[in-house]
XYZ file of C-alpha atoms in Angstrom:
652
model
C 147.253 176.950 244.058
C 145.484 179.447 246.273
C 142.421 181.260 244.948
C 144.171 184.652 245.168
C 147.156 183.652 243.025
C 147.427 184.069 239.252
C 147.817 180.907 237.156
C 150.778 182.508 235.356
C 153.809 184.593 236.254
C 152.434 188.131 236.396
C 154.695 190.904 235.058
C 153.521 194.200 236.583
C 155.198 196.187 233.800
C 152.831 194.763 231.161
C 149.025 195.065 230.808
C 147.342 192.374 232.867
C 144.651 191.330 230.358
C 147.287 191.037 227.635
C 149.115 188.523 229.807
C 145.849 186.673 230.461
C 145.372 186.382 226.701
C 148.850 184.906 226.290
C 148.201 182.385 229.043
C 144.774 181.435 227.638
C 146.429 180.807 224.260
C 148.921 178.508 225.978
C 146.052 176.690 227.723
C 144.194 175.995 224.463
C 147.232 175.313 222.256
C 149.387 173.304 224.655
C 148.068 172.416 228.125
C 144.582 171.116 227.298
C 145.625 169.263 224.083
C 148.116 167.304 226.189
C 145.140 166.253 228.341
C 143.231 164.999 225.289
C 141.330 168.174 224.301
C 141.071 169.234 220.659
C 142.620 172.464 219.408
C 139.664 174.487 218.100
C 140.286 177.560 215.977
C 136.806 178.851 216.887
C 137.702 178.700 220.588
C 140.965 180.573 220.054
C 139.143 183.244 218.041
C 136.574 183.712 220.820
C 139.378 184.039 223.372
C 140.934 186.958 221.501
C 137.542 188.642 221.190
C 136.900 188.362 224.930
C 140.345 189.798 225.599
C 139.108 193.042 223.979
C 135.975 193.131 226.140
C 137.862 192.585 229.407
C 140.646 195.013 228.473
C 138.214 197.802 227.549
C 135.503 196.866 230.125
C 132.893 196.625 227.387
C 129.685 194.700 226.731
C 130.158 191.971 224.135
C 127.720 189.713 222.288
C 129.676 186.465 221.952
C 127.798 184.158 219.578
C 129.640 180.849 219.368
C 128.177 177.651 217.960
C 127.853 174.333 219.767
C 131.212 172.680 220.336
C 133.362 175.810 220.283
C 134.117 175.434 223.974
C 132.861 178.928 224.798
C 132.280 178.108 228.474
C 135.969 177.369 229.066
C 136.903 180.677 227.440
C 134.725 182.918 229.561
C 135.581 180.954 232.722
C 139.318 181.476 232.250
C 139.000 185.223 231.704
C 136.503 185.606 234.556
C 138.676 183.757 237.074
C 141.802 185.721 236.182
C 139.954 189.050 236.245
C 138.395 188.196 239.612
C 141.826 187.574 241.117
C 143.193 190.763 239.565
C 140.392 192.956 240.947
C 139.892 191.115 244.232
C 136.164 190.751 243.512
C 134.363 187.662 242.179
C 132.890 187.473 238.697
C 129.221 186.569 238.274
C 128.257 183.728 235.936
C 124.505 184.048 235.362
C 122.844 181.042 233.725
C 119.392 180.930 232.141
C 117.956 178.723 234.892
C 118.839 176.535 237.857
C 119.233 173.347 235.809
C 122.030 174.993 233.795
C 123.733 176.017 237.022
C 123.780 172.397 238.144
C 125.354 171.326 234.841
C 128.076 173.959 235.131
C 129.162 172.822 238.604
C 128.579 169.079 238.330
C 131.619 166.818 239.018
C 132.246 166.303 235.295
C 131.427 169.930 234.389
C 133.669 172.616 232.923
C 134.746 174.144 236.250
C 135.867 170.739 237.494
C 137.748 170.128 234.223
C 139.678 173.369 234.501
C 140.472 172.739 238.139
C 141.780 169.257 237.372
C 143.762 169.901 234.179
C 145.202 173.303 235.156
C 145.864 172.334 238.774
C 143.802 175.302 239.962
C 141.748 175.623 243.108
C 138.709 177.500 241.808
C 136.475 179.061 244.448
C 133.073 178.893 242.698
C 129.914 179.111 244.824
C 126.244 178.794 243.949
C 123.749 181.592 244.508
C 120.464 179.856 243.854
C 117.182 181.718 243.684
C 115.248 181.779 246.989
C 112.391 179.685 245.602
C 114.831 176.778 245.330
C 114.997 176.580 249.122
C 112.590 175.188 251.676
C 110.835 177.799 253.807
C 110.690 176.762 257.467
C 107.563 178.860 258.009
C 105.689 177.248 255.112
C 106.763 173.805 256.289
C 105.272 174.602 259.712
C 102.056 175.770 258.048
C 101.826 172.524 256.068
C 102.384 170.510 259.257
C 99.732 172.496 261.109
C 97.301 171.883 258.252
C 98.283 168.198 258.195
C 98.717 168.310 254.433
C 98.433 164.662 253.374
C 99.938 165.353 249.942
C 103.358 165.856 251.534
C 105.682 163.469 253.424
C 105.676 165.937 256.306
C 107.510 163.885 258.920
C 110.252 162.927 256.465
C 110.666 166.581 255.540
C 110.796 167.633 259.177
C 113.286 164.902 260.083
C 115.511 165.962 257.168
C 116.217 169.306 258.858
C 119.642 169.537 260.529
C 119.724 169.623 264.322
C 120.893 173.238 264.515
C 117.556 174.407 263.040
C 115.897 173.516 266.351
C 118.783 174.703 268.528
C 119.190 178.111 270.167
C 122.956 177.811 270.522
C 125.397 179.717 268.333
C 125.820 178.282 264.837
C 129.353 176.891 264.589
C 129.750 176.293 260.842
C 127.993 176.508 257.476
C 125.792 173.552 256.652
C 123.900 173.735 253.375
C 120.392 172.313 253.530
C 116.896 172.856 252.158
C 117.913 172.917 248.477
C 115.276 171.773 245.961
C 117.846 169.306 244.650
C 117.774 167.484 247.999
C 114.048 166.751 247.591
C 114.071 165.334 244.076
C 111.061 163.048 244.647
C 108.703 165.961 245.254
C 106.857 167.185 242.188
C 106.557 170.907 241.486
C 103.095 171.173 243.046
C 104.301 169.593 246.297
C 107.466 171.671 246.379
C 105.521 174.914 245.927
C 103.728 174.197 249.207
C 106.937 174.356 251.247
C 109.383 176.487 249.265
C 110.069 180.183 249.648
C 107.880 182.470 247.586
C 107.972 186.196 246.924
C 105.325 186.912 249.561
C 107.395 185.588 252.470
C 108.655 188.316 254.780
C 112.188 187.172 255.527
C 113.159 190.453 257.192
C 111.016 189.769 260.243
C 111.204 185.965 260.257
C 112.315 184.676 263.667
C 114.176 181.697 262.166
C 115.869 183.489 259.267
C 119.344 182.982 260.772
C 118.772 179.191 260.715
C 117.222 179.192 257.234
C 118.966 177.221 254.483
C 118.507 180.104 252.061
C 120.088 182.629 254.457
C 123.011 180.361 255.300
C 123.676 179.688 251.619
C 123.592 183.421 250.940
C 126.187 184.077 253.631
C 128.340 181.339 252.107
C 128.357 182.483 248.483
C 129.047 186.109 249.403
C 132.532 185.007 250.443
C 133.383 183.528 247.021
C 136.856 184.342 245.776
C 136.555 183.566 242.068
C 133.012 182.959 240.839
C 129.440 183.340 242.015
C 127.072 181.302 239.857
C 123.409 182.277 239.774
C 120.413 182.411 237.438
C 119.427 185.307 235.186
C 116.336 185.776 237.357
C 118.381 186.101 240.521
C 120.841 188.550 239.003
C 118.012 190.757 237.770
C 116.389 190.527 241.211
C 119.708 191.781 242.604
C 119.673 194.735 240.188
C 116.013 195.532 240.909
C 116.268 195.394 244.718
C 119.765 196.845 245.141
C 118.768 200.367 246.208
C 115.738 199.249 248.253
C 117.794 196.755 250.254
C 120.379 199.425 251.006
C 117.622 201.762 252.230
C 116.274 198.991 254.464
C 119.699 198.374 255.954
C 119.972 195.036 254.142
C 122.947 193.651 252.217
C 122.405 193.396 248.420
C 121.591 189.910 247.181
C 124.932 189.496 245.406
C 128.380 190.676 246.479
C 130.252 193.471 244.732
C 131.635 191.940 241.545
C 134.059 192.695 238.731
C 132.308 191.223 235.656
C 129.134 189.464 234.550
C 128.716 186.636 232.046
C 125.181 185.893 230.872
C 125.251 182.323 229.584
C 122.387 181.812 227.106
C 122.315 185.602 227.074
C 119.450 185.837 224.583
C 117.109 184.943 227.477
C 118.069 187.866 229.714
C 115.222 190.118 228.590
C 112.656 187.534 229.690
C 114.388 187.237 233.063
C 114.415 191.009 233.426
C 110.701 191.188 232.754
C 110.101 188.541 235.382
C 112.230 190.182 238.060
C 111.699 193.891 237.473
C 108.275 194.312 238.915
C 106.011 194.581 241.951
C 103.973 191.780 243.514
C 100.948 192.495 245.695
C 98.647 190.124 247.545
C 95.825 190.872 249.988
C 96.774 188.354 252.707
C 100.383 189.598 252.669
C 99.342 193.250 252.817
C 96.929 192.532 255.661
C 99.598 190.716 257.671
C 102.104 193.533 257.061
C 99.837 196.444 257.950
C 98.286 194.639 260.927
C 101.661 194.618 262.668
C 101.208 198.306 263.363
C 98.031 197.572 265.320
C 100.070 195.582 267.828
C 101.777 198.800 268.902
C 100.516 201.729 270.920
C 99.461 203.915 267.989
C 97.099 206.848 267.622
C 93.435 206.253 266.838
C 93.632 208.102 263.504
C 96.274 205.670 262.230
C 94.391 202.621 263.549
C 91.242 203.692 261.700
C 93.200 204.159 258.457
C 94.682 200.683 258.812
C 91.237 199.120 259.214
C 90.055 201.094 256.185
C 93.067 199.944 254.149
C 92.419 196.261 254.917
C 88.778 196.617 253.896
C 89.689 198.485 250.695
C 92.333 195.884 249.835
C 89.651 193.175 249.906
C 87.442 195.289 247.639
C 90.298 195.978 245.195
C 91.366 192.348 244.900
C 87.753 191.276 244.392
C 87.620 193.695 241.454
C 90.895 192.313 240.097
C 89.538 188.762 240.314
C 86.368 189.690 238.412
C 88.370 191.383 235.659
C 90.961 188.589 235.242
C 90.840 186.084 232.401
C 92.864 182.919 231.803
C 95.399 182.857 228.952
C 95.974 179.589 227.044
C 99.573 178.423 227.381
C 100.369 180.745 230.297
C 99.924 180.668 234.072
C 99.273 184.411 233.949
C 95.805 185.920 233.722
C 95.156 189.086 231.762
C 93.384 191.938 233.526
C 90.706 193.870 231.691
C 90.754 197.412 233.048
C 87.457 199.168 233.635
C 86.290 202.285 235.468
C 85.301 200.461 238.650
C 88.636 198.655 238.984
C 90.605 201.857 238.420
C 88.415 203.610 240.987
C 89.100 200.878 243.557
C 92.835 201.073 242.840
C 92.864 204.858 243.200
C 90.993 204.617 246.494
C 93.532 202.087 247.789
C 96.461 204.277 246.772
C 94.915 207.286 248.484
C 94.554 205.377 251.771
C 98.147 204.123 251.595
C 99.395 207.670 251.030
C 97.456 208.796 254.099
C 98.956 205.985 256.188
C 102.451 206.993 255.062
C 101.780 210.555 256.198
C 100.512 209.343 259.579
C 103.610 207.173 260.014
C 105.779 210.277 259.751
C 104.031 211.721 262.813
C 104.030 208.326 264.553
C 107.792 207.939 264.131
C 108.348 211.182 266.017
C 106.552 209.679 269.037
C 108.990 206.715 269.107
C 106.187 204.247 269.843
C 107.121 201.955 266.933
C 110.202 199.783 266.553
C 112.465 201.656 264.125
C 113.498 198.563 262.163
C 109.926 197.299 261.791
C 108.725 200.773 260.858
C 111.355 201.095 258.119
C 110.298 197.776 256.593
C 106.592 198.693 256.657
C 107.312 202.098 255.120
C 109.411 200.557 252.346
C 106.703 198.018 251.485
C 103.966 200.658 251.506
C 106.031 202.890 249.236
C 106.539 199.968 246.849
C 102.816 199.240 246.836
C 101.930 202.883 246.194
C 104.340 203.033 243.228
C 102.831 199.839 241.805
C 99.278 201.121 242.117
C 100.268 204.462 240.586
C 101.654 202.561 237.610
C 98.412 200.612 237.455
C 96.392 203.811 237.230
C 98.621 205.017 234.399
C 97.799 201.943 232.334
C 99.954 203.013 229.399
C 103.108 202.804 231.509
C 102.818 199.264 232.798
C 102.401 195.608 232.058
C 100.203 193.801 234.554
C 98.786 190.360 235.130
C 97.245 188.269 237.889
C 97.721 184.764 239.220
C 95.521 182.831 241.623
C 96.238 180.142 244.175
C 94.689 178.740 247.348
C 95.030 181.944 249.369
C 93.827 184.403 246.775
C 94.746 186.543 243.804
C 98.177 188.089 243.316
C 98.707 191.247 241.271
C 101.937 191.674 239.293
C 102.881 195.095 237.971
C 106.008 195.948 236.011
C 107.181 198.989 234.073
C 106.501 198.644 230.364
C 110.063 199.490 229.429
C 112.751 197.570 231.324
C 115.508 199.357 229.436
C 115.664 202.216 231.908
C 116.289 199.796 234.764
C 118.908 197.925 232.786
C 120.759 201.145 232.036
C 122.192 201.045 235.553
C 123.746 197.684 234.764
C 125.183 198.605 231.370
C 126.491 201.929 232.651
C 128.833 200.174 235.078
C 132.458 200.222 234.061
C 132.947 196.460 233.851
C 133.027 193.652 231.260
C 129.591 192.173 230.477
C 129.561 189.066 228.288
C 126.481 187.681 226.532
C 127.322 184.139 225.483
C 125.130 181.800 223.437
C 124.951 179.855 220.199
C 121.929 181.995 219.270
C 122.243 185.721 219.851
C 121.614 186.998 216.330
C 118.735 186.778 213.879
C 119.840 186.769 210.232
C 123.359 187.688 211.408
C 122.072 190.802 213.169
C 122.180 191.464 216.916
C 119.510 194.166 216.654
C 116.689 192.093 218.176
C 118.719 191.452 221.335
C 120.229 194.942 221.459
C 116.852 196.625 221.120
C 115.205 194.443 223.773
C 117.919 195.187 226.334
C 118.604 198.795 225.434
C 122.332 198.226 224.894
C 123.942 201.204 223.135
C 127.644 200.434 222.766
C 128.844 196.882 222.370
C 131.348 194.567 220.744
C 130.184 191.448 218.895
C 131.312 188.429 216.948
C 129.929 185.157 215.566
C 131.692 181.842 215.018
C 130.084 178.679 213.692
C 130.164 175.257 215.281
C 133.111 173.042 214.257
C 130.868 169.974 213.926
C 130.082 168.269 210.621
C 126.300 168.500 210.904
C 125.781 167.176 207.396
C 126.949 163.727 208.469
C 125.813 163.843 212.097
C 122.256 165.120 211.976
C 119.053 164.748 209.938
C 116.148 167.185 210.285
C 112.608 166.202 209.273
C 109.124 167.624 208.996
C 106.190 165.221 208.514
C 104.078 165.852 205.427
C 101.206 166.034 205.098
C 100.503 167.121 208.673
C 97.228 168.537 209.948
C 98.471 169.510 213.397
C 95.913 167.245 215.085
C 97.037 166.061 218.551
C 96.359 162.369 217.849
C 98.342 162.566 214.625
C 101.319 164.182 216.348
C 101.174 161.625 219.140
C 101.281 158.665 216.724
C 104.225 160.163 214.853
C 106.076 160.782 218.130
C 105.625 157.177 219.268
C 106.946 155.908 215.938
C 109.975 158.191 216.203
C 110.633 157.034 219.769
C 110.460 153.419 218.621
C 112.836 154.236 215.769
C 115.588 155.259 218.211
C 114.493 152.869 220.999
C 113.849 155.748 223.347
C 116.831 158.103 223.629
C 114.449 160.982 222.888
C 113.866 164.523 224.083
C 110.407 165.970 223.465
C 110.221 169.763 223.659
C 106.820 171.373 224.203
C 105.863 175.024 223.879
C 103.432 174.979 226.813
C 102.768 172.932 229.927
C 99.293 172.176 228.567
C 100.835 170.393 225.575
C 103.100 168.364 227.855
C 100.191 167.457 230.162
C 98.030 166.212 227.275
C 100.934 164.111 225.973
C 101.514 162.650 229.441
C 97.823 161.771 229.859
C 97.749 160.026 226.487
C 100.922 158.057 227.272
C 99.319 156.742 230.460
C 96.429 155.376 228.380
C 98.615 153.692 225.757
C 100.149 150.294 226.674
C 102.788 150.551 223.935
C 104.326 153.596 225.619
C 105.174 151.371 228.593
C 108.174 149.988 226.712
C 110.127 153.090 227.664
C 110.641 155.137 230.793
C 108.993 158.539 230.282
C 110.300 161.390 232.431
C 108.148 164.526 232.689
C 109.292 167.967 233.764
C 107.430 168.904 236.922
C 107.210 165.365 238.309
C 110.600 165.632 240.040
C 113.412 168.121 240.534
C 114.738 169.050 237.094
C 118.447 168.229 237.527
C 117.457 164.837 238.956
C 115.322 164.178 235.853
C 118.205 165.163 233.578
C 120.580 162.794 235.394
C 118.012 159.977 235.241
C 117.577 160.566 231.515
C 121.322 160.411 230.951
C 121.729 157.238 233.033
C 118.855 155.329 231.407
C 119.855 155.272 227.749
C 116.426 154.165 226.513
C 114.383 156.731 228.451
C 112.368 159.661 227.071
C 112.512 163.152 228.583
C 109.530 165.495 228.075
C 110.156 169.146 228.917
C 108.985 172.728 228.475
C 112.012 174.683 229.718
C 114.951 172.678 228.338
C 115.177 174.329 224.925
C 118.483 175.854 226.044
C 121.524 174.574 227.858
C 120.699 170.866 228.154
C 123.979 169.063 227.502
C 123.621 165.285 227.090
C 126.469 163.947 224.939
C 126.430 160.387 223.660
C 123.645 158.038 222.557
C 121.269 158.847 225.463
C 120.008 161.761 223.364
C 119.734 160.710 219.732
C 116.279 162.019 218.901
C 114.797 165.506 219.406
C 111.070 165.924 218.757
C 109.784 169.504 218.681
C 106.034 169.345 219.279
C 105.214 172.770 217.820
C 106.984 175.929 216.744
C 107.974 177.772 219.953
C 106.233 181.095 219.446
C 105.986 183.320 222.540
C 102.810 183.032 224.635
C 99.907 185.446 224.350
C 100.501 186.707 227.858
C 100.579 190.377 228.938
C 104.366 190.717 228.661
C 104.534 189.735 225.016
C 101.261 191.462 224.202
C 102.885 194.682 225.414
C 105.911 194.092 223.189
C 103.610 193.436 220.238
C 101.678 196.637 220.861
C 104.857 198.711 220.509
C 105.489 197.798 216.874
C 103.615 198.061 213.598
C 104.822 194.570 212.613
C 104.381 192.426 215.756
C 104.870 189.085 214.028
C 108.064 190.101 212.226
C 109.505 192.123 215.119
C 108.471 190.012 218.140
C 107.024 186.563 217.428
C 109.235 185.390 214.571
C 112.665 186.355 216.014
C 111.729 184.812 219.371
C 110.556 181.593 217.722
C 113.609 181.263 215.461
C 116.063 181.731 218.326
C 114.237 179.167 220.478
C 113.859 176.706 217.596
C 117.574 176.878 216.841
C 118.342 176.297 220.507
C 116.009 173.300 220.638
C 117.701 171.702 217.642
C 121.048 172.374 219.289
C 120.277 169.884 222.078
C 121.044 166.967 219.735
C 124.712 167.243 218.712
C 126.977 167.930 221.675
C 130.217 166.239 220.536
C 131.869 165.368 217.229
C 130.813 161.738 217.784
C 127.075 162.353 218.288
C 124.519 161.401 215.657
C 120.746 161.629 215.551
C 117.548 163.101 214.193
C 115.441 166.189 214.812
C 111.755 166.268 213.863
C 109.661 169.437 213.915
C 105.934 168.664 214.106
C 104.864 171.866 212.353
C 102.608 172.063 209.334
C 102.511 174.655 206.563
C 99.541 176.852 207.396
C 99.143 178.798 204.170
C 99.926 182.102 205.869
C 103.553 181.585 206.878
C 106.331 179.678 205.054
C 106.974 177.294 207.947
C 109.446 175.113 206.076
C 111.359 178.214 205.079
C 111.513 179.331 208.717
C 112.887 175.955 209.804
C 115.416 175.887 206.967
C 116.700 179.352 207.958
C 118.008 178.077 211.321
C 119.509 174.784 210.144
C 123.267 174.344 210.595
C 125.475 174.359 207.519
C 125.336 171.195 205.449
C 121.790 170.175 206.410
C 118.732 170.146 204.193
C 115.203 169.819 205.526
C 113.757 166.381 204.717
C 110.175 165.165 204.461
C 109.292 162.454 206.964
C 107.160 159.635 205.583
C 105.916 156.268 206.791
C 105.487 157.277 210.437
C 101.736 156.686 210.739
C 99.950 153.504 211.692
């Protein structure tokens, strides 16, 4: 079947979505059961709810428990709607590892293609930082970085990268997945980052990222990306059009946000400005290579000098935050004065560029890019001066401090997305808190929406036990001993979920010192590419996977995952983004911290039971602290039929 054909006989005299609903009912009641699938009432109910959203082009919060088969439902409607409108639907997943699971050979798209005899044109739109940057690879080779297998990396490049002949066909390369043996630190030395200037890169037309982008823009049915990438598309849409660039994603007919409760965090990450001295200096210095007037040249020299002064002030006022790679910035009069001075110089340069453009001494394309970047920087610094209107933080690496500035309220930016006349589906097992969607609605600024909730069809009472150790002091050594005992109890087969990378690192260091931990293969997030680690964990039944980001979406059915250990309650970090959210309410714990933690805790527990045959245990290493009813919190997110049990006899 061709991608532009409907999977049913279309009657033009009847509403299209109504006919899709009839066909979807046939798929779930007749076609898939003949292939061995179960008929699930919860899945049928969700299908009828999504029919409303697609028919009326509405936003819908679709909360469906584990095992309802929600992915198949939204895929069927999205594919049909894409073929009806002639534009692909976007499936936005919480992160890149979830994308890999959706498109893997045994994934849901492959199942539909096989059992419905459909050719589904689904293409991946991975975030740029999941691709090798040819420029950064050259820099690493020039620096002779001994921490990287440089020659192997260079030899892995396809021949056409070094050729000047016309490119004959698409050849995907440079994907993070292809370099699974590199740890995150190594990969960050050669991957694309937000400070790379792709617009003026002389090898951009041979770049794996660029070629992949050209490929997915031609998708007929589905474009699959991350939340981060979709929000980057929304944020940069107008700017890219002004620069004469194509938007990151193609024009589309609908959006599905899988694990939709995480979209606000992705929006906060994407909707902002990033400034770095070395990048600014390189950008502004390009103008000096042209025949420009002396007044402009003097301003450029002044701007470079002031940028150094400003970033020195930012570095002095930045402080590390436990559990976060972001540094908070303490504003003072001197820093604000340095920022104002920098903004004033940039404004003067922009005025001079207006006169310079009339002389036609600068390349028009290059000038447009410089002007756009300067305008962005001026807006960011203006926000910085109006400290009540922004959230800011700093990071630091080998080539200096980076400043991140984002508007305090992302709702205004998101309005452009929700105002579009198209179906927008938020799908997850955890969208509501105490049966209310208000926490999610308020965070995203959604005004009008449809919603529904259906429970999981699984018998959790017989499949799953949930424990808390008691008494528990919260001491690291105590938690470590309990974890080892639990791992021994299930002979590996365990997933350990940590709130922060610091917790994971301490656990890893202790494991390396303990001979008894050598009985099992421990896999640590960050040591290798994440989808490779997940596959290794699934293949080696007695292995142990330790992760920080796999609270959502990880789907490992069968005995390989029989034991989930939650190291601590997953409260949000004390970084500037969440501090800003806390400052906007009179009850920060009840309005921000607790709902976030409960949603994430429920998701973490949901990693255990993925089929009706799965069995196992979940242990939450959280102690009653006298201030908060921790056991009550845990009990509130337990599936039906489960009672919280006290874990005993797990200490040496």
